[in-house]
Short mmCIF file of N, CA, C and O in Angstrom, two decimals:
data_model
loop_
_atom_site.label_atom_id
_atom_site.label_comp_id
_atom_site.label_asym_id
_atom_site.label_seq_id
_atom_site.Cartn_x
_atom_site.Cartn_y
_atom_site.Cartn_z
N MET I 162 2.10 -20.72 -0.38
CA MET I 162 2.79 -20.59 0.95
C MET I 162 1.95 -21.06 1.99
O MET I 162 0.94 -20.99 2.24
N THR I 163 2.76 -21.73 3.11
CA THR I 163 2.19 -22.23 4.15
C THR I 163 2.55 -21.49 5.37
O THR I 163 3.63 -20.77 5.33
N THR I 164 1.79 -21.52 6.61
CA THR I 164 2.17 -21.03 7.71
C THR I 164 1.39 -21.56 8.77
O THR I 164 0.52 -22.52 8.50
N LYS I 165 1.53 -21.50 10.14
CA LYS I 165 1.16 -22.21 11.10
C LYS I 165 0.28 -21.36 12.18
O LYS I 165 0.54 -20.29 12.14
N ILE I 166 -0.54 -21.85 12.80
CA ILE I 166 -1.27 -21.17 13.87
C ILE I 166 -0.65 -21.50 15.28
O ILE I 166 -0.24 -22.48 15.53
N SER I 167 -0.60 -20.51 16.04
CA SER I 167 0.07 -20.44 17.28
C SER I 167 -0.86 -20.95 18.21
O SER I 167 -2.02 -21.01 18.16
N SER I 168 -0.33 -21.25 19.51
CA SER I 168 -1.25 -21.64 20.66
C SER I 168 -2.08 -20.54 21.18
O SER I 168 -3.08 -20.66 21.54
N LYS I 169 -1.70 -19.33 20.65
CA LYS I 169 -2.82 -17.96 20.94
C LYS I 169 -3.51 -17.85 19.72
O LYS I 169 -4.54 -17.01 20.11
N GLY I 170 -3.80 -18.70 18.85
CA GLY I 170 -4.62 -18.58 17.86
C GLY I 170 -4.07 -17.43 16.83
O GLY I 170 -5.09 -17.11 15.77
N GLN I 171 -2.83 -17.29 16.76
CA GLN I 171 -2.32 -16.13 15.88
C GLN I 171 -1.99 -16.90 14.54
O GLN I 171 -1.27 -18.03 14.77
N ILE I 172 -1.88 -16.29 13.43
CA ILE I 172 -1.77 -16.79 12.28
C ILE I 172 -0.60 -15.52 11.48
O ILE I 172 -0.92 -14.37 11.70
N VAL I 173 0.64 -16.20 11.30
CA VAL I 173 1.72 -15.12 10.77
C VAL I 173 1.57 -15.13 9.21
O VAL I 173 1.69 -16.23 8.50
N LEU I 174 1.89 -14.07 8.88
CA LEU I 174 1.79 -13.93 7.30
C LEU I 174 3.37 -13.90 6.99
O LEU I 174 4.11 -13.24 7.68
N PRO I 175 3.61 -14.63 5.89
CA PRO I 175 5.23 -14.63 5.91
C PRO I 175 5.64 -13.32 5.53
O PRO I 175 5.15 -12.49 4.88
N ALA I 176 7.05 -13.16 5.89
CA ALA I 176 7.70 -12.02 5.55
C ALA I 176 7.73 -11.56 4.14
O ALA I 176 7.64 -10.31 3.83
N GLU I 177 7.83 -12.36 3.30
CA GLU I 177 7.78 -11.94 1.66
C GLU I 177 6.53 -11.39 1.45
O GLU I 177 6.46 -10.37 0.61
N LEU I 178 5.43 -11.84 1.88
CA LEU I 178 4.13 -11.29 1.49
C LEU I 178 3.80 -9.80 2.21
O LEU I 178 3.45 -8.85 1.63
N ARG I 179 4.18 -9.90 3.47
CA ARG I 179 4.46 -8.42 4.15
C ARG I 179 5.15 -7.51 3.44
O ARG I 179 4.80 -6.06 3.33
N LYS I 180 6.27 -7.81 3.04
CA LYS I 180 6.93 -6.88 2.37
C LYS I 180 6.46 -6.65 1.04
O LYS I 180 6.37 -5.33 0.51
N GLN I 181 6.12 -7.36 0.34
CA GLN I 181 5.57 -7.17 -1.10
C GLN I 181 4.24 -6.31 -1.04
O GLN I 181 3.93 -5.50 -1.76
N ASP I 182 3.42 -6.24 0.02
CA ASP I 182 2.28 -5.60 0.16
C ASP I 182 2.45 -4.46 1.09
O ASP I 182 1.42 -3.86 1.54
N ARG I 183 3.52 -4.40 1.65
CA ARG I 183 3.74 -2.87 2.66
C ARG I 183 2.94 -3.16 3.86
O ARG I 183 2.30 -2.41 4.39
N ILE I 184 2.94 -4.39 4.27
CA ILE I 184 2.12 -4.56 5.54
C ILE I 184 2.88 -4.35 6.92
O ILE I 184 3.95 -4.81 6.94
N GLU I 185 2.54 -3.52 7.60
CA GLU I 185 3.23 -3.07 8.89
C GLU I 185 2.51 -3.52 10.10
O GLU I 185 1.24 -3.87 9.99
N THR I 186 3.40 -3.30 11.05
CA THR I 186 2.58 -3.79 12.49
C THR I 186 1.44 -2.96 12.85
O THR I 186 1.59 -1.84 12.66
N GLY I 187 0.37 -3.60 13.18
CA GLY I 187 -0.83 -2.88 13.70
C GLY I 187 -1.79 -2.87 12.32
O GLY I 187 -2.97 -2.42 12.76
N GLN I 188 -1.53 -3.19 11.28
CA GLN I 188 -2.37 -3.38 10.26
C GLN I 188 -3.61 -4.14 10.38
O GLN I 188 -3.41 -5.29 10.93
N GLU I 189 -4.79 -3.68 10.33
CA GLU I 189 -5.81 -4.37 10.63
C GLU I 189 -6.44 -5.48 9.33
O GLU I 189 -6.38 -4.87 7.96
N PHE I 190 -7.03 -6.38 9.59
CA PHE I 190 -7.82 -7.40 8.59
C PHE I 190 -8.92 -7.81 9.07
O PHE I 190 -9.28 -7.76 10.21
N VAL I 191 -9.84 -8.12 8.12
CA VAL I 191 -10.97 -8.73 8.17
C VAL I 191 -10.78 -10.29 7.99
O VAL I 191 -10.38 -10.59 6.82
N VAL I 192 -11.49 -11.11 8.96
CA VAL I 192 -11.37 -12.47 8.29
C VAL I 192 -12.86 -12.91 8.15
O VAL I 192 -13.62 -13.01 9.07
N GLU I 193 -13.08 -13.72 7.07
CA GLU I 193 -14.32 -14.24 6.66
C GLU I 193 -14.55 -15.51 6.74
O GLU I 193 -13.33 -16.18 5.97
N ARG I 194 -15.17 -16.48 7.09
CA ARG I 194 -15.11 -17.88 6.97
C ARG I 194 -16.02 -18.14 5.67
O ARG I 194 -17.36 -18.03 5.56
N VAL I 195 -15.57 -18.57 4.74
CA VAL I 195 -16.11 -19.06 3.48
C VAL I 195 -16.97 -20.19 3.62
O VAL I 195 -17.94 -20.38 2.78
N ASP I 196 -16.18 -21.17 4.14
CA ASP I 196 -16.74 -22.62 3.97
C ASP I 196 -16.00 -23.42 5.09
O ASP I 196 -14.97 -22.94 5.68
N ALA I 197 -16.21 -24.49 5.64
CA ALA I 197 -15.70 -25.25 6.51
C ALA I 197 -14.25 -25.46 6.08
O ALA I 197 -13.92 -26.16 4.92
N GLY I 198 -13.17 -24.99 6.74
CA GLY I 198 -11.66 -25.15 6.43
C GLY I 198 -11.30 -23.93 5.52
O GLY I 198 -10.03 -24.19 5.20
N GLU I 199 -12.08 -23.14 4.98
CA GLU I 199 -11.83 -22.08 4.16
C GLU I 199 -12.11 -20.58 4.71
O GLU I 199 -13.16 -20.41 5.01
N TYR I 200 -11.07 -19.61 4.57
CA TYR I 200 -11.07 -18.62 5.09
C TYR I 200 -10.74 -17.45 4.14
O TYR I 200 -9.67 -17.80 3.33
N LEU I 201 -11.25 -16.35 4.03
CA LEU I 201 -10.77 -15.25 3.30
C LEU I 201 -10.33 -14.08 4.30
O LEU I 201 -10.88 -13.60 5.22
N LEU I 202 -9.06 -13.55 4.00
CA LEU I 202 -8.36 -12.46 4.70
C LEU I 202 -8.32 -11.25 3.98
O LEU I 202 -7.85 -11.20 2.72
N LYS I 203 -8.87 -10.19 4.18
CA LYS I 203 -8.92 -8.85 3.74
C LYS I 203 -8.22 -7.73 4.51
O LYS I 203 -8.63 -7.71 5.67
N ARG I 204 -7.40 -7.11 3.73
CA ARG I 204 -6.84 -6.02 4.57
C ARG I 204 -7.54 -4.70 4.79
O ARG I 204 -8.45 -4.29 3.69
N VAL I 205 -8.01 -4.35 5.86
CA VAL I 205 -8.74 -3.20 6.11
C VAL I 205 -7.85 -1.88 5.35
O VAL I 205 -6.66 -1.83 5.96
N PRO I 206 -8.54 -1.00 4.61
CA PRO I 206 -7.63 0.14 4.11
C PRO I 206 -7.34 0.95 5.23
O PRO I 206 -8.03 1.47 5.99
N GLN I 207 -6.07 1.62 4.97
CA GLN I 207 -5.54 2.48 6.10
C GLN I 207 -5.95 3.86 5.83
O GLN I 207 -6.20 4.34 4.71
N GLN I 208 -6.23 4.48 6.76
CA GLN I 208 -6.77 6.10 6.60
C GLN I 208 -5.64 6.95 6.48
O GLN I 208 -4.55 6.59 7.10
N GLY I 209 -5.85 7.94 5.68
CA GLY I 209 -4.64 8.94 5.43
C GLY I 209 -4.50 9.23 4.26
O GLY I 209 -5.41 8.85 3.43
N VAL I 210 -3.09 9.56 3.71
CA VAL I 210 -2.87 10.11 2.49
C VAL I 210 -2.47 8.92 1.63
O VAL I 210 -1.46 7.89 1.97
N VAL I 211 -3.33 8.65 0.46
CA VAL I 211 -2.75 7.56 -0.34
C VAL I 211 -2.91 8.25 -1.79
O VAL I 211 -3.43 9.20 -1.98
N GLY I 212 -2.34 7.46 -2.78
CA GLY I 212 -2.51 8.04 -4.16
C GLY I 212 -1.02 8.49 -4.45
O GLY I 212 -0.10 7.74 -4.81
N LEU I 213 -0.96 9.82 -4.44
CA LEU I 213 0.40 10.38 -4.89
C LEU I 213 1.66 10.04 -4.12
O LEU I 213 2.72 9.67 -4.47
N VAL I 214 1.41 9.98 -2.85
CA VAL I 214 2.43 9.44 -1.91
C VAL I 214 3.06 8.10 -2.24
O VAL I 214 4.16 7.60 -2.49
N ASP I 215 1.88 6.96 -2.42
CA ASP I 215 2.06 5.71 -2.65
C ASP I 215 3.03 5.57 -4.26
O ASP I 215 3.93 4.97 -4.53
N TRP I 216 2.64 6.49 -4.92
CA TRP I 216 3.02 6.39 -6.44
C TRP I 216 4.64 7.10 -6.28
O TRP I 216 5.38 6.55 -6.99
N LEU I 217 4.80 8.00 -5.61
CA LEU I 217 6.17 8.53 -5.47
C LEU I 217 7.11 7.70 -4.88
O LEU I 217 8.20 7.29 -5.30
N GLU I 218 6.62 6.71 -3.73
CA GLU I 218 7.48 5.83 -2.82
C GLU I 218 7.72 4.69 -3.89
O GLU I 218 8.71 3.98 -3.57
N SER I 219 6.72 4.48 -4.92
CA SER I 219 7.17 3.33 -5.89
C SER I 219 7.96 3.69 -7.09
O SER I 219 8.64 2.67 -7.58
N CYS I 220 8.73 4.96 -7.05
CA CYS I 220 9.67 5.07 -7.97
C CYS I 220 10.90 4.36 -7.75
O CYS I 220 11.33 3.87 -6.58
N PRO I 221 11.62 3.77 -8.74
CA PRO I 221 12.58 2.87 -8.75
C PRO I 221 13.84 3.37 -7.83
O PRO I 221 14.36 2.48 -7.19
N GLU I 222 14.22 4.74 -7.91
CA GLU I 222 15.15 5.05 -6.82
C GLU I 222 15.35 6.60 -6.67
O GLU I 222 14.31 7.20 -7.43
N LYS I 223 15.77 6.98 -5.76
CA LYS I 223 15.74 8.43 -5.57
C LYS I 223 16.35 9.19 -6.68
O LYS I 223 17.35 8.86 -7.36
N GLY I 224 15.86 10.38 -6.93
CA GLY I 224 16.22 11.10 -8.30
C GLY I 224 15.48 10.74 -9.54
O GLY I 224 15.87 11.25 -10.56
N TRP I 225 14.48 9.57 -9.41
CA TRP I 225 14.10 9.05 -10.56
C TRP I 225 13.10 10.12 -11.27
O TRP I 225 12.94 10.25 -12.26
N PHE I 226 12.07 10.68 -10.26
CA PHE I 226 11.17 11.83 -10.59
C PHE I 226 11.90 13.31 -10.88
O PHE I 226 12.53 13.53 -10.14
N GLU I 227 11.76 13.62 -12.19
CA GLU I 227 12.13 14.75 -12.42
C GLU I 227 11.21 15.87 -12.86
O GLU I 227 10.04 15.73 -13.28
N ARG I 228 11.26 17.12 -12.10
CA ARG I 228 10.29 18.19 -12.53
C ARG I 228 10.36 18.55 -13.71
O ARG I 228 11.39 18.83 -14.66
N VAL I 229 9.18 18.76 -14.34
CA VAL I 229 8.93 19.03 -15.65
C VAL I 229 8.30 20.67 -15.66
O VAL I 229 7.26 20.90 -15.13
N PRO I 230 9.19 21.61 -16.18
CA PRO I 230 8.84 22.77 -16.36
C PRO I 230 7.62 23.20 -17.26
O PRO I 230 7.36 22.50 -18.16
N SER I 231 6.75 23.99 -16.46
CA SER I 231 5.47 24.18 -17.30
C SER I 231 4.98 25.68 -17.41
O SER I 231 5.03 26.11 -16.13
N GLU I 232 4.86 26.35 -18.36
CA GLU I 232 4.16 27.73 -18.22
C GLU I 232 2.59 27.49 -18.07
O GLU I 232 1.92 28.60 -17.46
N LEU I 233 2.00 26.47 -18.12
CA LEU I 233 0.66 26.27 -18.01
C LEU I 233 0.27 26.55 -16.66
O LEU I 233 -0.73 27.21 -16.29
N THR I 234 0.94 26.15 -15.67
CA THR I 234 0.81 26.13 -14.14
C THR I 234 0.65 27.81 -13.71
O THR I 234 -0.21 28.09 -13.12
N ASP I 235 1.50 28.28 -14.17
CA ASP I 235 1.91 29.87 -13.97
C ASP I 235 0.62 30.53 -14.57
O ASP I 235 0.08 31.52 -13.97
N ALA I 236 0.13 30.22 -15.98
CA ALA I 236 -0.96 30.80 -16.53
C ALA I 236 -2.34 30.77 -15.78
O ALA I 236 -3.10 31.41 -15.66
N ILE I 237 -2.38 29.34 -15.17
CA ILE I 237 -3.61 29.18 -14.28
C ILE I 237 -3.47 29.97 -13.16
O ILE I 237 -4.76 30.65 -12.65
N ALA I 238 -2.47 30.15 -12.54
CA ALA I 238 -2.38 30.97 -11.34
C ALA I 238 -2.61 32.35 -11.54
O ALA I 238 -3.15 33.04 -10.69
N ASN I 239 -2.24 33.00 -12.63
CA ASN I 239 -2.14 34.29 -13.10
C ASN I 239 -2.85 34.48 -14.41
O ASN I 239 -1.91 34.52 -15.28
N PRO I 240 -4.13 34.46 -14.52
CA PRO I 240 -4.51 34.61 -16.00
C PRO I 240 -4.20 35.73 -16.76
O PRO I 240 -4.38 35.70 -18.19
N LEU I 241 -3.50 36.55 -16.10
CA LEU I 241 -3.18 37.98 -16.91
C LEU I 241 -1.80 37.79 -17.77
O LEU I 241 -1.48 38.70 -18.45
N LEU I 242 -1.14 36.80 -17.26
CA LEU I 242 0.15 36.42 -18.00
C LEU I 242 0.10 36.18 -19.41
O LEU I 242 -0.71 35.51 -19.82
#
């Protein structure tokens, strides 16, 4: 994939890559010079909730996740059961 540098020195990440990696406006990156003409672009990890939220958002469609009844949770919360 190719892109161009603007007169302001800005490089645009193609929309396909931004969508694929959920890159939003304001996301920060680190640019490292590897060698003459070679650069490495690394996304700075976002602060906040990650993990379960990302997993749930990656479900194929709404309603895909089904609650599984479990007596174990109740037993842990109340050991006298």
